[in-house]
GROMACS .gro file of C-alpha atoms in nm:
model
  489
    1UNK     CA    1  -1.907  -4.780 -16.947
    2UNK     CA    2  -2.116  -4.733 -16.632
    3UNK     CA    3  -1.930  -4.996 -16.429
    4UNK     CA    4  -1.744  -4.751 -16.203
    5UNK     CA    5  -2.072  -4.584 -16.102
    6UNK     CA    6  -2.254  -4.902 -16.001
    7UNK     CA    7  -2.296  -4.975 -15.630
    8UNK     CA    8  -2.589  -5.216 -15.656
    9UNK     CA    9  -2.607  -5.492 -15.916
   10UNK     CA   10  -2.888  -5.742 -15.953
   11UNK     CA   11  -2.792  -6.038 -16.172
   12UNK     CA   12  -3.059  -6.246 -16.340
   13UNK     CA   13  -2.806  -6.476 -16.510
   14UNK     CA   14  -2.473  -6.459 -16.691
   15UNK     CA   15  -2.237  -6.644 -16.922
   16UNK     CA   16  -1.896  -6.755 -16.798
   17UNK     CA   17  -1.736  -6.750 -17.145
   18UNK     CA   18  -1.759  -6.374 -17.193
   19UNK     CA   19  -1.888  -6.246 -16.859
   20UNK     CA   20  -2.204  -6.102 -17.017
   21UNK     CA   21  -2.506  -6.058 -16.787
   22UNK     CA   22  -2.809  -6.216 -16.956
   23UNK     CA   23  -3.186  -6.248 -16.905
   24UNK     CA   24  -3.290  -6.518 -16.662
   25UNK     CA   25  -3.236  -6.870 -16.791
   26UNK     CA   26  -3.010  -6.771 -17.081
   27UNK     CA   27  -2.675  -6.796 -16.902
   28UNK     CA   28  -2.482  -7.085 -16.753
   29UNK     CA   29  -2.516  -6.991 -16.383
   30UNK     CA   30  -2.143  -7.004 -16.316
   31UNK     CA   31  -2.182  -6.822 -15.987
   32UNK     CA   32  -1.839  -6.897 -15.830
   33UNK     CA   33  -1.674  -6.704 -16.113
   34UNK     CA   34  -1.933  -6.426 -16.094
   35UNK     CA   35  -1.870  -6.388 -15.723
   36UNK     CA   36  -1.493  -6.373 -15.772
   37UNK     CA   37  -1.524  -6.113 -16.046
   38UNK     CA   38  -1.764  -5.906 -15.839
   39UNK     CA   39  -1.527  -5.925 -15.539
   40UNK     CA   40  -1.251  -5.759 -15.741
   41UNK     CA   41  -1.439  -5.429 -15.717
   42UNK     CA   42  -1.329  -5.199 -15.435
   43UNK     CA   43  -1.568  -5.023 -15.199
   44UNK     CA   44  -1.898  -5.135 -15.050
   45UNK     CA   45  -2.116  -5.307 -15.309
   46UNK     CA   46  -2.411  -5.539 -15.304
   47UNK     CA   47  -2.486  -5.844 -15.514
   48UNK     CA   48  -2.828  -6.009 -15.522
   49UNK     CA   49  -2.953  -6.317 -15.702
   50UNK     CA   50  -3.329  -6.342 -15.740
   51UNK     CA   51  -3.515  -6.664 -15.648
   52UNK     CA   52  -3.799  -6.775 -15.875
   53UNK     CA   53  -4.074  -7.031 -15.853
   54UNK     CA   54  -3.930  -7.179 -16.172
   55UNK     CA   55  -3.592  -7.354 -16.162
   56UNK     CA   56  -3.396  -7.257 -16.471
   57UNK     CA   57  -3.213  -7.528 -16.656
   58UNK     CA   58  -2.873  -7.374 -16.581
   59UNK     CA   59  -2.938  -7.381 -16.205
   60UNK     CA   60  -3.010  -7.752 -16.169
   61UNK     CA   61  -2.667  -7.829 -16.024
   62UNK     CA   62  -2.710  -7.564 -15.754
   63UNK     CA   63  -3.022  -7.715 -15.604
   64UNK     CA   64  -3.000  -7.859 -15.256
   65UNK     CA   65  -3.103  -8.216 -15.187
   66UNK     CA   66  -3.456  -8.258 -15.063
   67UNK     CA   67  -3.807  -8.220 -15.194
   68UNK     CA   68  -3.719  -7.984 -15.479
   69UNK     CA   69  -3.444  -8.214 -15.608
   70UNK     CA   70  -3.676  -8.515 -15.581
   71UNK     CA   71  -3.937  -8.335 -15.788
   72UNK     CA   72  -3.677  -8.271 -16.056
   73UNK     CA   73  -3.578  -8.638 -16.063
   74UNK     CA   74  -3.939  -8.751 -16.090
   75UNK     CA   75  -4.005  -8.517 -16.378
   76UNK     CA   76  -4.256  -8.317 -16.179
   77UNK     CA   77  -4.138  -7.998 -16.344
   78UNK     CA   78  -3.924  -7.705 -16.243
   79UNK     CA   79  -4.163  -7.570 -15.980
   80UNK     CA   80  -4.120  -7.482 -15.613
   81UNK     CA   81  -4.410  -7.533 -15.377
   82UNK     CA   82  -4.383  -7.178 -15.243
   83UNK     CA   83  -4.176  -6.861 -15.255
   84UNK     CA   84  -4.037  -6.948 -14.912
   85UNK     CA   85  -3.901  -7.277 -15.047
   86UNK     CA   86  -3.770  -7.094 -15.352
   87UNK     CA   87  -3.592  -6.836 -15.137
   88UNK     CA   88  -3.446  -7.102 -14.905
   89UNK     CA   89  -3.310  -7.296 -15.202
   90UNK     CA   90  -3.158  -6.983 -15.355
   91UNK     CA   91  -2.998  -6.880 -15.025
   92UNK     CA   92  -2.858  -7.230 -14.976
   93UNK     CA   93  -2.721  -7.236 -15.330
   94UNK     CA   94  -2.562  -6.893 -15.289
   95UNK     CA   95  -2.404  -7.001 -14.961
   96UNK     CA   96  -2.250  -7.305 -15.130
   97UNK     CA   97  -2.116  -7.087 -15.411
   98UNK     CA   98  -1.954  -6.851 -15.160
   99UNK     CA   99  -1.784  -7.155 -15.005
  100UNK     CA  100  -1.657  -7.257 -15.348
  101UNK     CA  101  -1.533  -6.904 -15.416
  102UNK     CA  102  -1.372  -6.880 -15.069
  103UNK     CA  103  -1.273  -7.239 -14.985
  104UNK     CA  104  -1.031  -7.163 -14.700
  105UNK     CA  105  -1.177  -7.090 -14.356
  106UNK     CA  106  -0.957  -6.866 -14.144
  107UNK     CA  107  -0.953  -6.713 -13.799
  108UNK     CA  108  -0.785  -6.409 -13.649
  109UNK     CA  109  -0.611  -6.453 -13.315
  110UNK     CA  110  -0.586  -6.118 -13.139
  111UNK     CA  111  -0.831  -5.843 -13.236
  112UNK     CA  112  -0.658  -5.536 -13.097
  113UNK     CA  113  -0.548  -5.259 -13.332
  114UNK     CA  114  -0.400  -5.475 -13.609
  115UNK     CA  115  -0.633  -5.770 -13.564
  116UNK     CA  116  -0.935  -5.544 -13.595
  117UNK     CA  117  -0.788  -5.407 -13.918
  118UNK     CA  118  -0.776  -5.766 -14.047
  119UNK     CA  119  -1.145  -5.812 -13.961
  120UNK     CA  120  -1.219  -5.489 -14.147
  121UNK     CA  121  -1.034  -5.608 -14.458
  122UNK     CA  122  -1.265  -5.908 -14.473
  123UNK     CA  123  -1.579  -5.709 -14.396
  124UNK     CA  124  -1.494  -5.475 -14.685
  125UNK     CA  125  -1.483  -5.770 -14.924
  126UNK     CA  126  -1.109  -5.746 -14.993
  127UNK     CA  127  -1.017  -6.106 -14.903
  128UNK     CA  128  -1.086  -6.305 -15.216
  129UNK     CA  129  -1.043  -6.676 -15.149
  130UNK     CA  130  -1.074  -6.715 -14.773
  131UNK     CA  131  -1.379  -6.665 -14.554
  132UNK     CA  132  -1.343  -6.542 -14.198
  133UNK     CA  133  -1.512  -6.781 -13.957
  134UNK     CA  134  -1.367  -6.708 -13.612
  135UNK     CA  135  -1.186  -6.457 -13.390
  136UNK     CA  136  -1.010  -6.491 -13.056
  137UNK     CA  137  -0.898  -6.246 -12.789
  138UNK     CA  138  -0.848  -6.240 -12.414
  139UNK     CA  139  -1.045  -5.914 -12.400
  140UNK     CA  140  -1.418  -5.982 -12.424
  141UNK     CA  141  -1.496  -5.621 -12.518
  142UNK     CA  142  -1.276  -5.652 -12.828
  143UNK     CA  143  -1.460  -5.965 -12.934
  144UNK     CA  144  -1.795  -5.794 -12.887
  145UNK     CA  145  -1.686  -5.491 -13.090
  146UNK     CA  146  -1.592  -5.712 -13.385
  147UNK     CA  147  -1.902  -5.928 -13.352
  148UNK     CA  148  -2.110  -5.613 -13.392
  149UNK     CA  149  -1.959  -5.587 -13.739
  150UNK     CA  150  -1.972  -5.958 -13.827
  151UNK     CA  151  -2.215  -6.134 -13.590
  152UNK     CA  152  -2.183  -6.466 -13.772
  153UNK     CA  153  -1.826  -6.517 -13.649
  154UNK     CA  154  -1.744  -6.767 -13.377
  155UNK     CA  155  -1.566  -6.603 -13.084
  156UNK     CA  156  -1.311  -6.761 -12.850
  157UNK     CA  157  -1.138  -6.645 -12.534
  158UNK     CA  158  -0.792  -6.764 -12.640
  159UNK     CA  159  -0.590  -6.856 -12.944
  160UNK     CA  160  -0.567  -7.215 -12.823
  161UNK     CA  161  -0.946  -7.245 -12.806
  162UNK     CA  162  -0.983  -7.115 -13.160
  163UNK     CA  163  -0.714  -7.348 -13.295
  164UNK     CA  164  -0.870  -7.648 -13.117
  165UNK     CA  165  -1.223  -7.563 -13.231
  166UNK     CA  166  -1.197  -7.702 -13.585
  167UNK     CA  167  -1.361  -7.384 -13.715
  168UNK     CA  168  -1.060  -7.282 -13.925
  169UNK     CA  169  -0.816  -7.414 -14.182
  170UNK     CA  170  -0.576  -7.123 -14.129
  171UNK     CA  171  -0.506  -6.848 -13.877
  172UNK     CA  172  -0.371  -6.495 -13.876
  173UNK     CA  173  -0.176  -6.427 -13.556
  174UNK     CA  174  -0.190  -6.066 -13.432
  175UNK     CA  175  -0.110  -6.105 -13.063
  176UNK     CA  176   0.168  -5.953 -12.844
  177UNK     CA  177   0.522  -6.031 -12.963
  178UNK     CA  178   0.630  -6.295 -12.713
  179UNK     CA  179   0.334  -6.521 -12.799
  180UNK     CA  180   0.400  -6.542 -13.174
  181UNK     CA  181   0.636  -6.845 -13.186
  182UNK     CA  182   0.426  -7.049 -12.943
  183UNK     CA  183   0.102  -6.986 -13.131
  184UNK     CA  184   0.265  -7.053 -13.469
  185UNK     CA  185   0.395  -7.389 -13.350
  186UNK     CA  186   0.068  -7.486 -13.183
  187UNK     CA  187  -0.141  -7.398 -13.489
  188UNK     CA  188   0.089  -7.594 -13.719
  189UNK     CA  189   0.081  -7.891 -13.480
  190UNK     CA  190  -0.298  -7.895 -13.523
  191UNK     CA  191  -0.270  -7.891 -13.902
  192UNK     CA  192  -0.346  -7.524 -13.962
  193UNK     CA  193  -0.174  -7.287 -14.205
  194UNK     CA  194  -0.032  -6.974 -14.039
  195UNK     CA  195   0.017  -6.610 -14.131
  196UNK     CA  196   0.203  -6.430 -13.851
  197UNK     CA  197   0.212  -6.055 -13.793
  198UNK     CA  198   0.548  -5.888 -13.735
  199UNK     CA  199   0.773  -5.945 -13.553
  200UNK     CA  200   0.835  -6.319 -13.579
  201UNK     CA  201   0.920  -6.312 -13.210
  202UNK     CA  202   1.135  -6.124 -12.961
  203UNK     CA  203   1.460  -6.320 -12.980
  204UNK     CA  204   1.610  -6.529 -13.260
  205UNK     CA  205   1.679  -6.831 -13.040
  206UNK     CA  206   1.304  -6.885 -13.001
  207UNK     CA  207   1.224  -6.792 -13.362
  208UNK     CA  208   1.486  -7.033 -13.495
  209UNK     CA  209   1.315  -7.317 -13.305
  210UNK     CA  210   0.981  -7.206 -13.452
  211UNK     CA  211   1.129  -7.202 -13.803
  212UNK     CA  212   1.271  -7.552 -13.765
  213UNK     CA  213   0.932  -7.679 -13.649
  214UNK     CA  214   0.750  -7.507 -13.937
  215UNK     CA  215   1.002  -7.628 -14.196
  216UNK     CA  216   0.942  -7.989 -14.091
  217UNK     CA  217   0.568  -7.961 -14.164
  218UNK     CA  218   0.371  -7.934 -14.487
  219UNK     CA  219   0.168  -7.636 -14.365
  220UNK     CA  220   0.195  -7.292 -14.526
  221UNK     CA  221   0.379  -7.047 -14.300
  222UNK     CA  222   0.393  -6.680 -14.398
  223UNK     CA  223   0.500  -6.349 -14.243
  224UNK     CA  224   0.304  -6.025 -14.268
  225UNK     CA  225   0.572  -5.813 -14.433
  226UNK     CA  226   0.317  -5.603 -14.619
  227UNK     CA  227   0.563  -5.331 -14.720
  228UNK     CA  228   0.725  -5.578 -14.959
  229UNK     CA  229   0.418  -5.523 -15.178
  230UNK     CA  230   0.505  -5.153 -15.221
  231UNK     CA  231   0.595  -5.088 -15.586
  232UNK     CA  232   0.881  -4.856 -15.486
  233UNK     CA  233   1.053  -5.108 -15.259
  234UNK     CA  234   0.997  -5.388 -15.510
  235UNK     CA  235   1.163  -5.179 -15.778
  236UNK     CA  236   1.457  -5.100 -15.548
  237UNK     CA  237   1.509  -5.470 -15.488
  238UNK     CA  238   1.483  -5.544 -15.859
  239UNK     CA  239   1.746  -5.282 -15.946
  240UNK     CA  240   1.990  -5.380 -15.671
  241UNK     CA  241   1.952  -5.755 -15.734
  242UNK     CA  242   2.007  -5.714 -16.108
  243UNK     CA  243   2.366  -5.604 -16.054
  244UNK     CA  244   2.341  -5.373 -16.356
  245UNK     CA  245   2.485  -5.081 -16.158
  246UNK     CA  246   2.740  -5.277 -15.960
  247UNK     CA  247   2.766  -5.366 -15.594
  248UNK     CA  248   2.633  -5.169 -15.298
  249UNK     CA  249   2.881  -4.917 -15.156
  250UNK     CA  250   2.669  -4.745 -14.895
  251UNK     CA  251   2.322  -4.763 -14.740
  252UNK     CA  252   2.161  -4.482 -14.540
  253UNK     CA  253   1.809  -4.501 -14.400
  254UNK     CA  254   1.675  -4.237 -14.167
  255UNK     CA  255   1.323  -4.331 -14.066
  256UNK     CA  256   1.216  -4.099 -13.786
  257UNK     CA  257   0.850  -4.059 -13.882
  258UNK     CA  258   0.739  -4.294 -13.604
  259UNK     CA  259   0.648  -4.014 -13.358
  260UNK     CA  260   0.459  -4.136 -13.051
  261UNK     CA  261   0.322  -3.952 -12.747
  262UNK     CA  262   0.352  -4.049 -12.382
  263UNK     CA  263  -0.018  -4.135 -12.392
  264UNK     CA  264   0.057  -4.405 -12.649
  265UNK     CA  265   0.309  -4.569 -12.417
  266UNK     CA  266   0.078  -4.533 -12.115
  267UNK     CA  267  -0.210  -4.709 -12.291
  268UNK     CA  268  -0.112  -5.054 -12.162
  269UNK     CA  269   0.083  -5.190 -11.868
  270UNK     CA  270   0.274  -5.423 -12.102
  271UNK     CA  271   0.362  -5.158 -12.358
  272UNK     CA  272   0.725  -5.037 -12.390
  273UNK     CA  273   0.850  -5.283 -12.128
  274UNK     CA  274   1.111  -5.557 -12.160
  275UNK     CA  275   0.879  -5.816 -12.010
  276UNK     CA  276   0.573  -5.706 -12.210
  277UNK     CA  277   0.704  -5.620 -12.557
  278UNK     CA  278   1.070  -5.717 -12.542
  279UNK     CA  279   1.188  -5.393 -12.696
  280UNK     CA  280   1.092  -5.051 -12.822
  281UNK     CA  281   1.109  -4.881 -13.159
  282UNK     CA  282   1.326  -5.156 -13.314
  283UNK     CA  283   1.085  -5.434 -13.223
  284UNK     CA  284   0.754  -5.251 -13.240
  285UNK     CA  285   0.774  -4.987 -13.513
  286UNK     CA  286   1.071  -5.091 -13.729
  287UNK     CA  287   1.038  -5.463 -13.812
  288UNK     CA  288   0.911  -5.368 -14.159
  289UNK     CA  289   1.203  -5.131 -14.218
  290UNK     CA  290   1.460  -5.382 -14.094
  291UNK     CA  291   1.304  -5.649 -14.314
  292UNK     CA  292   1.317  -5.424 -14.619
  293UNK     CA  293   1.675  -5.329 -14.541
  294UNK     CA  294   1.794  -5.691 -14.543
  295UNK     CA  295   1.553  -5.794 -14.824
  296UNK     CA  296   1.688  -5.530 -15.060
  297UNK     CA  297   2.049  -5.496 -14.945
  298UNK     CA  298   2.128  -5.829 -14.780
  299UNK     CA  299   2.233  -5.906 -14.424
  300UNK     CA  300   2.519  -5.705 -14.271
  301UNK     CA  301   2.815  -5.892 -14.125
  302UNK     CA  302   2.871  -5.660 -13.827
  303UNK     CA  303   2.688  -5.384 -13.639
  304UNK     CA  304   2.767  -5.122 -13.379
  305UNK     CA  305   2.456  -4.969 -13.231
  306UNK     CA  306   2.349  -4.701 -12.986
  307UNK     CA  307   2.003  -4.770 -12.847
  308UNK     CA  308   1.890  -4.490 -12.615
  309UNK     CA  309   1.632  -4.614 -12.368
  310UNK     CA  310   1.366  -4.368 -12.254
  311UNK     CA  311   1.538  -4.073 -12.421
  312UNK     CA  312   1.218  -3.895 -12.528
  313UNK     CA  313   0.955  -4.073 -12.318
  314UNK     CA  314   0.911  -4.215 -11.969
  315UNK     CA  315   0.968  -4.576 -12.080
  316UNK     CA  316   1.227  -4.846 -12.014
  317UNK     CA  317   1.292  -4.955 -12.375
  318UNK     CA  318   1.466  -4.779 -12.664
  319UNK     CA  319   1.298  -4.486 -12.840
  320UNK     CA  320   1.601  -4.354 -13.031
  321UNK     CA  321   1.848  -4.571 -13.224
  322UNK     CA  322   2.150  -4.534 -13.451
  323UNK     CA  323   2.298  -4.847 -13.612
  324UNK     CA  324   2.625  -4.856 -13.803
  325UNK     CA  325   2.659  -5.168 -14.020
  326UNK     CA  326   2.931  -5.331 -14.229
  327UNK     CA  327   2.897  -5.582 -14.514
  328UNK     CA  328   3.125  -5.859 -14.633
  329UNK     CA  329   3.209  -5.668 -14.951
  330UNK     CA  330   3.321  -5.362 -14.754
  331UNK     CA  331   3.000  -5.165 -14.794
  332UNK     CA  332   2.870  -4.972 -14.495
  333UNK     CA  333   2.528  -4.867 -14.375
  334UNK     CA  334   2.363  -4.638 -14.123
  335UNK     CA  335   2.010  -4.686 -13.990
  336UNK     CA  336   1.855  -4.414 -13.773
  337UNK     CA  337   1.512  -4.427 -13.613
  338UNK     CA  338   1.319  -4.259 -13.333
  339UNK     CA  339   0.970  -4.212 -13.191
  340UNK     CA  340   1.063  -3.867 -13.060
  341UNK     CA  341   1.104  -3.663 -13.380
  342UNK     CA  342   0.835  -3.455 -13.545
  343UNK     CA  343   0.829  -3.375 -13.825
  344UNK     CA  344   1.012  -3.694 -13.901
  345UNK     CA  345   1.201  -3.810 -14.208
  346UNK     CA  346   1.180  -4.129 -14.412
  347UNK     CA  347   1.465  -4.131 -14.665
  348UNK     CA  348   1.626  -4.452 -14.790
  349UNK     CA  349   1.943  -4.414 -14.997
  350UNK     CA  350   2.142  -4.689 -15.168
  351UNK     CA  351   2.469  -4.595 -15.336
  352UNK     CA  352   2.589  -4.842 -15.599
  353UNK     CA  353   2.913  -4.836 -15.795
  354UNK     CA  354   2.741  -4.684 -16.096
  355UNK     CA  355   2.417  -4.536 -15.961
  356UNK     CA  356   2.229  -4.401 -15.662
  357UNK     CA  357   1.874  -4.483 -15.552
  358UNK     CA  358   1.679  -4.246 -15.327
  359UNK     CA  359   1.339  -4.336 -15.186
  360UNK     CA  360   1.134  -4.070 -15.006
  361UNK     CA  361   0.858  -4.177 -14.772
  362UNK     CA  362   0.811  -4.511 -14.943
  363UNK     CA  363   0.629  -4.321 -15.219
  364UNK     CA  364   0.880  -4.174 -15.465
  365UNK     CA  365   1.195  -4.322 -15.616
  366UNK     CA  366   1.473  -4.146 -15.804
  367UNK     CA  367   1.765  -4.312 -15.984
  368UNK     CA  368   2.082  -4.126 -16.082
  369UNK     CA  369   2.298  -4.325 -16.324
  370UNK     CA  370   2.668  -4.257 -16.392
  371UNK     CA  371   2.818  -4.296 -16.738
  372UNK     CA  372   3.114  -4.477 -16.582
  373UNK     CA  373   3.151  -4.657 -16.250
  374UNK     CA  374   3.284  -4.435 -15.973
  375UNK     CA  375   3.567  -4.681 -15.904
  376UNK     CA  376   3.685  -4.693 -16.266
  377UNK     CA  377   3.657  -4.315 -16.306
  378UNK     CA  378   3.863  -4.256 -15.993
  379UNK     CA  379   4.142  -4.476 -16.130
  380UNK     CA  380   4.154  -4.324 -16.479
  381UNK     CA  381   4.054  -3.958 -16.453
  382UNK     CA  382   4.346  -3.708 -16.474
  383UNK     CA  383   4.147  -3.436 -16.296
  384UNK     CA  384   4.166  -3.429 -15.919
  385UNK     CA  385   3.824  -3.266 -15.883
  386UNK     CA  386   3.655  -3.428 -16.182
  387UNK     CA  387   3.337  -3.630 -16.146
  388UNK     CA  388   3.183  -3.887 -16.378
  389UNK     CA  389   2.893  -3.758 -16.581
  390UNK     CA  390   2.548  -3.890 -16.510
  391UNK     CA  391   2.179  -3.818 -16.527
  392UNK     CA  392   1.852  -3.892 -16.355
  393UNK     CA  393   1.670  -4.182 -16.519
  394UNK     CA  394   1.294  -4.221 -16.500
  395UNK     CA  395   1.202  -4.525 -16.296
  396UNK     CA  396   0.898  -4.718 -16.417
  397UNK     CA  397   0.699  -4.920 -16.163
  398UNK     CA  398   0.364  -5.096 -16.180
  399UNK     CA  399   0.226  -4.852 -15.921
  400UNK     CA  400   0.076  -5.129 -15.709
  401UNK     CA  401   0.081  -5.132 -15.329
  402UNK     CA  402  -0.151  -5.410 -15.213
  403UNK     CA  403  -0.028  -5.395 -14.851
  404UNK     CA  404  -0.185  -5.632 -14.596
  405UNK     CA  405  -0.461  -5.744 -14.831
  406UNK     CA  406  -0.205  -5.847 -15.091
  407UNK     CA  407  -0.017  -6.055 -14.835
  408UNK     CA  408  -0.337  -6.227 -14.719
  409UNK     CA  409  -0.458  -6.303 -15.071
  410UNK     CA  410  -0.115  -6.442 -15.163
  411UNK     CA  411  -0.134  -6.657 -14.848
  412UNK     CA  412  -0.466  -6.799 -14.969
  413UNK     CA  413  -0.328  -6.856 -15.319
  414UNK     CA  414  -0.035  -7.053 -15.175
  415UNK     CA  415  -0.273  -7.275 -14.975
  416UNK     CA  416  -0.505  -7.336 -15.270
  417UNK     CA  417  -0.271  -7.340 -15.571
  418UNK     CA  418   0.085  -7.334 -15.437
  419UNK     CA  419   0.155  -6.981 -15.563
  420UNK     CA  420   0.438  -6.763 -15.421
  421UNK     CA  421   0.403  -6.587 -15.087
  422UNK     CA  422   0.494  -6.223 -15.036
  423UNK     CA  423   0.720  -6.335 -14.750
  424UNK     CA  424   0.796  -6.687 -14.632
  425UNK     CA  425   0.752  -6.736 -14.259
  426UNK     CA  426   1.112  -6.854 -14.229
  427UNK     CA  427   1.231  -6.508 -14.340
  428UNK     CA  428   1.100  -6.339 -14.026
  429UNK     CA  429   1.423  -6.418 -13.843
  430UNK     CA  430   1.640  -6.195 -14.065
  431UNK     CA  431   1.522  -5.849 -13.964
  432UNK     CA  432   1.490  -5.969 -13.605
  433UNK     CA  433   1.855  -6.077 -13.614
  434UNK     CA  434   1.957  -5.719 -13.699
  435UNK     CA  435   1.738  -5.590 -13.415
  436UNK     CA  436   1.880  -5.839 -13.165
  437UNK     CA  437   2.237  -5.767 -13.275
  438UNK     CA  438   2.177  -5.393 -13.236
  439UNK     CA  439   2.040  -5.438 -12.884
  440UNK     CA  440   2.329  -5.664 -12.789
  441UNK     CA  441   2.584  -5.421 -12.930
  442UNK     CA  442   2.434  -5.133 -12.734
  443UNK     CA  443   2.407  -5.331 -12.411
  444UNK     CA  444   2.766  -5.455 -12.433
  445UNK     CA  445   2.908  -5.134 -12.580
  446UNK     CA  446   3.095  -5.305 -12.864
  447UNK     CA  447   3.075  -5.438 -13.220
  448UNK     CA  448   2.863  -5.749 -13.271
  449UNK     CA  449   2.921  -5.982 -13.565
  450UNK     CA  450   2.636  -6.164 -13.737
  451UNK     CA  451   2.549  -6.438 -13.677
  452UNK     CA  452   2.581  -6.352 -13.309
  453UNK     CA  453   2.574  -6.556 -12.989
  454UNK     CA  454   2.200  -6.620 -12.942
  455UNK     CA  455   2.247  -6.761 -12.593
  456UNK     CA  456   2.433  -6.447 -12.488
  457UNK     CA  457   2.155  -6.226 -12.623
  458UNK     CA  458   1.893  -6.432 -12.439
  459UNK     CA  459   2.093  -6.404 -12.116
  460UNK     CA  460   2.121  -6.025 -12.150
  461UNK     CA  461   1.751  -5.997 -12.234
  462UNK     CA  462   1.665  -6.187 -11.916
  463UNK     CA  463   1.859  -5.927 -11.717
  464UNK     CA  464   1.646  -5.656 -11.874
  465UNK     CA  465   1.328  -5.849 -11.804
  466UNK     CA  466   1.430  -5.902 -11.440
  467UNK     CA  467   1.446  -5.526 -11.390
  468UNK     CA  468   1.137  -5.457 -11.601
  469UNK     CA  469   0.833  -5.262 -11.486
  470UNK     CA  470   0.612  -5.496 -11.683
  471UNK     CA  471   0.334  -5.462 -11.431
  472UNK     CA  472   0.318  -5.082 -11.454
  473UNK     CA  473  -0.024  -4.932 -11.415
  474UNK     CA  474  -0.221  -4.846 -11.725
  475UNK     CA  475  -0.256  -4.469 -11.703
  476UNK     CA  476  -0.499  -4.425 -11.987
  477UNK     CA  477  -0.703  -4.673 -12.185
  478UNK     CA  478  -0.693  -4.600 -12.557
  479UNK     CA  479  -0.952  -4.754 -12.788
  480UNK     CA  480  -0.870  -4.961 -13.093
  481UNK     CA  481  -0.693  -4.731 -13.337
  482UNK     CA  482  -0.711  -4.692 -13.713
  483UNK     CA  483  -0.360  -4.792 -13.825
  484UNK     CA  484  -0.405  -4.729 -14.197
  485UNK     CA  485  -0.198  -4.409 -14.190
  486UNK     CA  486   0.106  -4.603 -14.064
  487UNK     CA  487   0.112  -4.874 -14.333
  488UNK     CA  488   0.372  -4.699 -14.552
  489UNK     CA  489   0.605  -4.584 -14.276
   0.00000   0.00000   0.00000
């Protein structure tokens, strides 16, 4: 009854069978399970286990080798020589139990805005079965800032150094876009499992090579498509995939709530340049939206796009985009995004033959269901202005949105027990293909069919890079930002 009010819990002992906390020596000392259960609680909490001069029967298996274990074997009794020895044994035992509860060691490569968020997730106790052991960044000040929070971490000056160190079994890659495929391949080549932040890369030609390399290995490769954990988007996919309401007729997504200031773009010489980021709003802000679009609705067969470069900011990449898309079944779609609108809009509509889904802000979902399919009604109704009857139907979801933490914990579960990922690493190419096709369409001023000519895209991208201001001066240095408010966009 008081569980939700407890911030500090001191456990004497407990029973695994029913989870009951017991007096000392009356439980079974199943500490790995206790630690896992305790970790399920959100917020900052503290767990302590008290050392005693007497070794309780249930704790025998936790004792470290050495003088205390030898005394047990010789029948000398369950006594420590001193409280210091007792405390050292308890600390050692607890450390081993943490390792059992979190068997996978992982490192974070790149501790800028997103990488620092990943460190924070671990520091808050949200990562259940992996323990953070190392971080890497080219910027020493970023390493120092994160070491202030978790001083026990090993720090490295590059991703390669971390991968080569042997300090990790898995890595989370949160570096600039162009480096993703190279680091993924290198980590896998050294036997590490990989979770890569979005986007998978800048161009599909490189990402396809990465995918082929990853597919040939036995390592777990995952993408950080955290918005797939959102209960609203999961329900949209479930409804569309079920086919209960017929095929998709039309898709409209206007997602213009990505407003950014000039200061944001001036915060780094690499930012918003073809040579530094490889694109603008499509590649930096919208990979999650493009992934959800194709995940829920499937891949379009053709696009015609208008990517306006530097329309609202002094930048060389696109900050305002409109994409028109066509599907094999004749359905059409429109995707609009911008970093220049405020207040912005985030409205995702899917029109099916017998229903319409409307998602607002990734938070609410409405479903309007027709009594008869629109196609059948059109063919049979005698009234020229008649419409099929319908009604709004309440949509039930599980309400869960585990975001980045859910993706990371699923990654650990795949490594340990082979459970499903939120997003397979090989899927990262899909949303990127839409982005690349949109850029190519805008650059060439014509329709582009998917799959498109990847060599042609690469050639056109090189032209952009050749004229890039990638070495532009950093006008203003902006500290590591809290990105939590952007996770649902």
